[in-house]
Coordinates of N, CA and C in Angstrom, one line a residue:
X948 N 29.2 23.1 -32.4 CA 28.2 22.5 -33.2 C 27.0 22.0 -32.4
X949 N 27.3 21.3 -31.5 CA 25.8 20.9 -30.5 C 25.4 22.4 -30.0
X950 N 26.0 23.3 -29.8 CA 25.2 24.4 -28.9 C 24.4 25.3 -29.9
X951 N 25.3 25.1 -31.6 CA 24.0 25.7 -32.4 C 22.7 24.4 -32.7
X952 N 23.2 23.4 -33.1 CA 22.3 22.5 -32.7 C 21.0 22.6 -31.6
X953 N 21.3 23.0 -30.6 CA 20.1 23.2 -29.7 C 19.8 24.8 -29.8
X954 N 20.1 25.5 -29.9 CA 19.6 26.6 -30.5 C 18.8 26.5 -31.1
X955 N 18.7 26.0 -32.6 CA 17.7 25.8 -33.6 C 16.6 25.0 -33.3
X956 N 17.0 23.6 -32.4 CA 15.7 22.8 -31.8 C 15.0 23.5 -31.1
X957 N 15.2 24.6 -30.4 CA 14.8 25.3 -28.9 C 13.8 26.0 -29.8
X958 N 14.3 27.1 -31.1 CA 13.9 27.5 -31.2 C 12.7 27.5 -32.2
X959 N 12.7 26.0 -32.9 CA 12.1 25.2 -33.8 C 10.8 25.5 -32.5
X960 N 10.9 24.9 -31.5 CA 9.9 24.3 -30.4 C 9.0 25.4 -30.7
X961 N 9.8 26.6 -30.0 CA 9.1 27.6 -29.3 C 8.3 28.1 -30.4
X962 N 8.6 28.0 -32.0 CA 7.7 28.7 -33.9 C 6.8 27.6 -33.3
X963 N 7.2 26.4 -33.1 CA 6.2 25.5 -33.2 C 5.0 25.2 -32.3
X964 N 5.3 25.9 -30.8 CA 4.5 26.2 -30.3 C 3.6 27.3 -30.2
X965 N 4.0 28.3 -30.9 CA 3.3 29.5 -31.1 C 2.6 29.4 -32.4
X966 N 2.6 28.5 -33.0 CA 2.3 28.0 -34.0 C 1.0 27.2 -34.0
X967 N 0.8 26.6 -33.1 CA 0.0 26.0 -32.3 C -2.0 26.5 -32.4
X968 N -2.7 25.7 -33.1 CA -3.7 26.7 -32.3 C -4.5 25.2 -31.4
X969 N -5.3 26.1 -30.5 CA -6.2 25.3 -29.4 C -7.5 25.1 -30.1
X970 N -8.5 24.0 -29.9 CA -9.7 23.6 -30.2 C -10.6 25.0 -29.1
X971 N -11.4 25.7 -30.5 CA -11.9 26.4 -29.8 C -13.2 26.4 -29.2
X972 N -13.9 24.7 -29.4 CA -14.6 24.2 -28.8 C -14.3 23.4 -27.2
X973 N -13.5 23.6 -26.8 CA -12.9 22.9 -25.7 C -13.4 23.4 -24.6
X974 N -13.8 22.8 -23.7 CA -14.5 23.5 -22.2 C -13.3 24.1 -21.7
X975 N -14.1 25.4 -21.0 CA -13.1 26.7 -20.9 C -14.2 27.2 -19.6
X976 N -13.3 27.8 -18.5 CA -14.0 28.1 -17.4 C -13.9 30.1 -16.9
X977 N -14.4 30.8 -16.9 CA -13.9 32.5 -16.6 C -14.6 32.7 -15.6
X978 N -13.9 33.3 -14.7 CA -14.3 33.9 -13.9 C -14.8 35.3 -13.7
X979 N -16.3 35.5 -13.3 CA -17.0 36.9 -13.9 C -16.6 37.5 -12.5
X980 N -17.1 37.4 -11.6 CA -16.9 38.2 -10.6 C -16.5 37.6 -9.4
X981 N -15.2 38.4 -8.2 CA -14.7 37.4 -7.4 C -15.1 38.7 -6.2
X982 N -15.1 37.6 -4.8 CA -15.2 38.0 -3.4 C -14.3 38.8 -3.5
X983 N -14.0 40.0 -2.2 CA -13.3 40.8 -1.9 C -11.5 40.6 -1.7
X984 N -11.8 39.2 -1.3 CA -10.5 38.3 -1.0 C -9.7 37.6 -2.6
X985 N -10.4 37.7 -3.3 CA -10.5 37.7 -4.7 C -10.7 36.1 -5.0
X986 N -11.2 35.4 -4.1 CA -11.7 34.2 -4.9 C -13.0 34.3 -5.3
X987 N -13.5 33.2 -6.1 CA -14.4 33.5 -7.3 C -15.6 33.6 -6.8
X988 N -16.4 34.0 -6.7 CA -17.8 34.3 -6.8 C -18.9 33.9 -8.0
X989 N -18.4 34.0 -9.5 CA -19.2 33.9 -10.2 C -18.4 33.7 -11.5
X990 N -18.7 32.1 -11.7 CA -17.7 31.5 -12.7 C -18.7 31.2 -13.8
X991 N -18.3 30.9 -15.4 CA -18.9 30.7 -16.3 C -18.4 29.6 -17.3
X992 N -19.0 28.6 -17.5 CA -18.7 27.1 -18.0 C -18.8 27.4 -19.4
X993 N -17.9 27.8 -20.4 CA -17.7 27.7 -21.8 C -17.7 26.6 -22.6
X994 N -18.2 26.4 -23.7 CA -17.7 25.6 -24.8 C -18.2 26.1 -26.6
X995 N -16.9 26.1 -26.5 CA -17.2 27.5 -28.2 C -17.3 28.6 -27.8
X996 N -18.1 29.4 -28.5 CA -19.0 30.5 -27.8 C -19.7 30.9 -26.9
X997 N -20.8 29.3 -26.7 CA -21.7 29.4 -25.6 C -21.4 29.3 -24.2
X998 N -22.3 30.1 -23.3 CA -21.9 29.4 -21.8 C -22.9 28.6 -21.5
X999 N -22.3 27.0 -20.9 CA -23.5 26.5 -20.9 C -23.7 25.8 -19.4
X1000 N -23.0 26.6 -18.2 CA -22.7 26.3 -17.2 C -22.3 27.6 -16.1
X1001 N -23.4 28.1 -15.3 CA -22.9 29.3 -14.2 C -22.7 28.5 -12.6
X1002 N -21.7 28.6 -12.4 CA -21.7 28.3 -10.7 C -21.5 29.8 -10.2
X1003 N -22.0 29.8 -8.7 CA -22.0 30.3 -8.0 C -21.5 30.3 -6.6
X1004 N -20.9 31.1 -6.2 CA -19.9 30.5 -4.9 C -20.3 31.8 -3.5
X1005 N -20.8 30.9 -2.2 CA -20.6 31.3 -1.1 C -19.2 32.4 -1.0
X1006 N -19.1 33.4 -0.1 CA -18.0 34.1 0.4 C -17.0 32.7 1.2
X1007 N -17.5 31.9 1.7 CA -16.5 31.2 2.2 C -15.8 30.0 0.9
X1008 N -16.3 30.0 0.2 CA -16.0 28.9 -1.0 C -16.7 28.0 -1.9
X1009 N -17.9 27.9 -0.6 CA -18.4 26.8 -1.0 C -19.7 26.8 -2.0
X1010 N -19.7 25.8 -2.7 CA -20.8 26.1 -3.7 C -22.4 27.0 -3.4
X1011 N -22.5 27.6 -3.9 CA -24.1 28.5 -4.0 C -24.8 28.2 -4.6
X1012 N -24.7 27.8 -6.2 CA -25.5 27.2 -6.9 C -25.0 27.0 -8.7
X1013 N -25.7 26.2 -9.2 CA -25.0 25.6 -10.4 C -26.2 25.3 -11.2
X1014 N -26.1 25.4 -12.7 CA -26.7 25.6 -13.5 C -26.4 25.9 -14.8
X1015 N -27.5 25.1 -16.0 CA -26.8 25.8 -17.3 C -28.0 26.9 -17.7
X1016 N -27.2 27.8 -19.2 CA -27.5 29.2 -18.9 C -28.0 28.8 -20.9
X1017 N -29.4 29.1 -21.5 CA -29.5 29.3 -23.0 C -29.6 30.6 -23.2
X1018 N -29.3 30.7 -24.4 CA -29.3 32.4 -24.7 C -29.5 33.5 -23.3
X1019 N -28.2 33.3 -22.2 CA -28.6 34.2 -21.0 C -29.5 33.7 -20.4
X1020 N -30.8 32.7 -20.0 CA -31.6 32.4 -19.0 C -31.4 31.0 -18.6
X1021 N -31.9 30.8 -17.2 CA -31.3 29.7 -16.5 C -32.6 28.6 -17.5
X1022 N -32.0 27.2 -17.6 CA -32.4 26.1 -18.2 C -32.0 25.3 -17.9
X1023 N -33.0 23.9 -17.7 CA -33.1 22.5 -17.3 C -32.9 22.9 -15.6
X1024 N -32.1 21.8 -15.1 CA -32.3 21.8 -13.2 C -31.0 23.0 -13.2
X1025 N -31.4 23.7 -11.9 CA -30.7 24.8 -11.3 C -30.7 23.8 -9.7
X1026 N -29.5 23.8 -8.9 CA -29.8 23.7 -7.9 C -28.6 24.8 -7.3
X1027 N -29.3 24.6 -5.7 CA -28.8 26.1 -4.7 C -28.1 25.0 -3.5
X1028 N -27.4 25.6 -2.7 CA -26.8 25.0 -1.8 C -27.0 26.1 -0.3
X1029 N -27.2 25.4 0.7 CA -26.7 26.2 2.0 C -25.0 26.3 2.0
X1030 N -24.4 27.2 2.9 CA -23.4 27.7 3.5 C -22.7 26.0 3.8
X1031 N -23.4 25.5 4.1 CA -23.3 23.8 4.9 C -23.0 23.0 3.9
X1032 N -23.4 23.5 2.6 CA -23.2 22.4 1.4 C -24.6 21.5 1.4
X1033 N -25.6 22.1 2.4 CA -26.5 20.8 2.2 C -27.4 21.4 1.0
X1034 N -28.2 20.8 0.3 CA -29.2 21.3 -0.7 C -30.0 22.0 -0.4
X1035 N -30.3 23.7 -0.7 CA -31.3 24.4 -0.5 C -32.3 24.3 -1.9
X1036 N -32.0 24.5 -2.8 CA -33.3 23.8 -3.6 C -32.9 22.9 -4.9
X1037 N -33.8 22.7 -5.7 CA -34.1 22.1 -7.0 C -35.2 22.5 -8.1
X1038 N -34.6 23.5 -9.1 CA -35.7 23.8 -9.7 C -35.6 23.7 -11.0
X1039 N -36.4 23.2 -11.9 CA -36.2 23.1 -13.1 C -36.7 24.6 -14.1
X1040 N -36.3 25.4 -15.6 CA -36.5 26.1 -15.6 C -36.3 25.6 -17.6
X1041 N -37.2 26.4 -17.9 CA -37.5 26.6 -19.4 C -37.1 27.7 -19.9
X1042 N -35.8 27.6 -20.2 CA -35.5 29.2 -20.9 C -36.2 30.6 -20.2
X1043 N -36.1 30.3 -19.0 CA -35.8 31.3 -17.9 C -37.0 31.6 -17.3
X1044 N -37.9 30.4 -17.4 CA -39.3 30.5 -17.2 C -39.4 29.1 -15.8
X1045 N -40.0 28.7 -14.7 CA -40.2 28.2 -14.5 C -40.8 26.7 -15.0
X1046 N -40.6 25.5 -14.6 CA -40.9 24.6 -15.8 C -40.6 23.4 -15.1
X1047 N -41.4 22.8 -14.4 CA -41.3 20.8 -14.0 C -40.9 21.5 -12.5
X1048 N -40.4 20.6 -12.1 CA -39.9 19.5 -10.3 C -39.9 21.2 -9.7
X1049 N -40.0 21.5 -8.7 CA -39.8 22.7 -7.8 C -39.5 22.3 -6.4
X1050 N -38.3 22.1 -6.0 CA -38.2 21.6 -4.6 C -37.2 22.4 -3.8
X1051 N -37.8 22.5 -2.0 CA -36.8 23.2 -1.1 C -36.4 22.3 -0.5
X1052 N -35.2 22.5 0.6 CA -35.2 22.1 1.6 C -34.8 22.9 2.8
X1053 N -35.1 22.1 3.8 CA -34.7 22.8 5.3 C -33.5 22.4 5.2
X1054 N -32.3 23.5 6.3 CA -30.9 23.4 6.2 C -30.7 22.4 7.4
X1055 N -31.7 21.5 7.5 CA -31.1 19.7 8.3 C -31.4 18.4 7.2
X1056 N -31.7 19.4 6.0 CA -32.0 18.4 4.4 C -33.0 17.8 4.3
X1057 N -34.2 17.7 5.4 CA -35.6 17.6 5.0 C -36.4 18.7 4.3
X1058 N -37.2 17.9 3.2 CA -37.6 18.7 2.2 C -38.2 19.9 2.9
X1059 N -38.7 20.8 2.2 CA -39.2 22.0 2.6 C -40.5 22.4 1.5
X1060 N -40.5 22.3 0.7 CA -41.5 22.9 -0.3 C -41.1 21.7 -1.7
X1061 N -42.4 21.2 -2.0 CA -42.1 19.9 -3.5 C -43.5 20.6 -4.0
X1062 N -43.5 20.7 -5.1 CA -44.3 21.3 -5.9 C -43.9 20.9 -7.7
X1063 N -45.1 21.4 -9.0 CA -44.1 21.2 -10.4 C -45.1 22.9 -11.0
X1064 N -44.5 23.4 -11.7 CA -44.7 24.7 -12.4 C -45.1 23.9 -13.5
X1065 N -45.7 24.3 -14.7 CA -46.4 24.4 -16.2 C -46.1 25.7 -16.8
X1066 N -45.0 26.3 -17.4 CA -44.2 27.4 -17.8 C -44.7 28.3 -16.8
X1067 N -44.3 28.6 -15.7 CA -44.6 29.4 -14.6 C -45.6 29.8 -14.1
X1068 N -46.3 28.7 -14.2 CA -47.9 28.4 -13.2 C -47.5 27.6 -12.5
X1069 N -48.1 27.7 -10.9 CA -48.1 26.3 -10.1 C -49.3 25.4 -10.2
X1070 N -48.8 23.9 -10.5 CA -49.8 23.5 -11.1 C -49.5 22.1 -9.8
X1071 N -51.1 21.4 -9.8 CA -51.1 19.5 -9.3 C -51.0 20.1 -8.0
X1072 N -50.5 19.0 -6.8 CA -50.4 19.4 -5.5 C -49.4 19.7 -4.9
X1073 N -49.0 20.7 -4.5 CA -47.9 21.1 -3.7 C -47.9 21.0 -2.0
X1074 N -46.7 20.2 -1.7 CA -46.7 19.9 -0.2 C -45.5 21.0 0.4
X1075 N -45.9 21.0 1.3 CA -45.1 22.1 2.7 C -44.9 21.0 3.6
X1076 N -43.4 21.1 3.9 CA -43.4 20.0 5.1 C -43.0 20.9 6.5
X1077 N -42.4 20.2 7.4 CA -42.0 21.0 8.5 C -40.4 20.5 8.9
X1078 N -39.7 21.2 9.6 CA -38.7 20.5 9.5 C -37.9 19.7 10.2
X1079 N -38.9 18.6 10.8 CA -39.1 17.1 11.2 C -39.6 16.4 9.7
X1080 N -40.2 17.1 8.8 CA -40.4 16.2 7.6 C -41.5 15.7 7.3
X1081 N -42.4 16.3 8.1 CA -43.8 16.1 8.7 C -44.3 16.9 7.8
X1082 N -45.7 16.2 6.8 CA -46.4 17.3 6.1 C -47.2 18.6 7.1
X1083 N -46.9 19.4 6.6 CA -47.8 20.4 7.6 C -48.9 20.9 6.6
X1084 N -48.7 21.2 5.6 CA -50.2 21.9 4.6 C -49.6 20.6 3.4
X1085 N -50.7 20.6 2.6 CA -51.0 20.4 1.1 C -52.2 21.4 0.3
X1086 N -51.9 21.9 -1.0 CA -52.4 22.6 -1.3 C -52.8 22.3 -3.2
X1087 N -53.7 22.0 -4.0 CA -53.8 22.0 -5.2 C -54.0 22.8 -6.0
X1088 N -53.4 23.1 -7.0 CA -53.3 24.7 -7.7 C -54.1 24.4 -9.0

């Protein structure tokens, strides 16, 4: 009697877990394309339908760059990474158009290039530093 007993519970579970459905709005992560070694290269941040999140991964692991994606084009801040993990840039982007803050840096994390776009014009003053941090040009667009 207990062994059909658990029989039916076990199998109660398993209807009731297949039974089951998941929120199909729930953050969900896929992997688009991986290094040769097969870790990821090029991951995609779901929720629902949309992707609203691409990272990008160095051959060694480490982050390359991160960003969210509208209808397929990069939008709001994008940033890039060195191999080092330090910050290679900062750029902001309007539905895949250039758009606000535009910043580099040198790979010892003084800035390199500060500049702001107006839907992919360079606009106001843009500085070049050197990589002591030291302005070397200024230029007004």
């Amino acid at each position: 009697m207990m062994l059909r007993l658990s029989i039916i519970c076990l199998a109660l579970g398993v209807l009731a877990s297949s039974c089951a459905t998941s929120d199909p709005n729930a953050p969900r992560q896929e992997v688009q394309t991986t290094w040769p070694d097969g870790d990821p290269r090029v991951v995609l941040g779901f929720r629902g339908d949309t992707v609203h999140e691409r990272l990008e991964y160095h051959e060694t692991g480490q982050l390359l760059s991160r960003g969210q994606l509208l209808n397929g084009e990069r939008h709001g801040v994008w940033n890039s990474y060195y191999e080092s993990g330090m910050p290679w840039s900062q750029v902001s982007y309007d539905e895949g158009t250039e758009h606000g803050a535009y910043r580099t840096y040198h790979d010892n994390g003084e800035p390199a290039i500060e500049g702001t776009f107006d839907h992919g014009t360079q606009i106001g003053t843009w500085s070049f530093y050197g990589e002591d941090g030291r302005v070397v040009k200024r230029e007004t667009r």
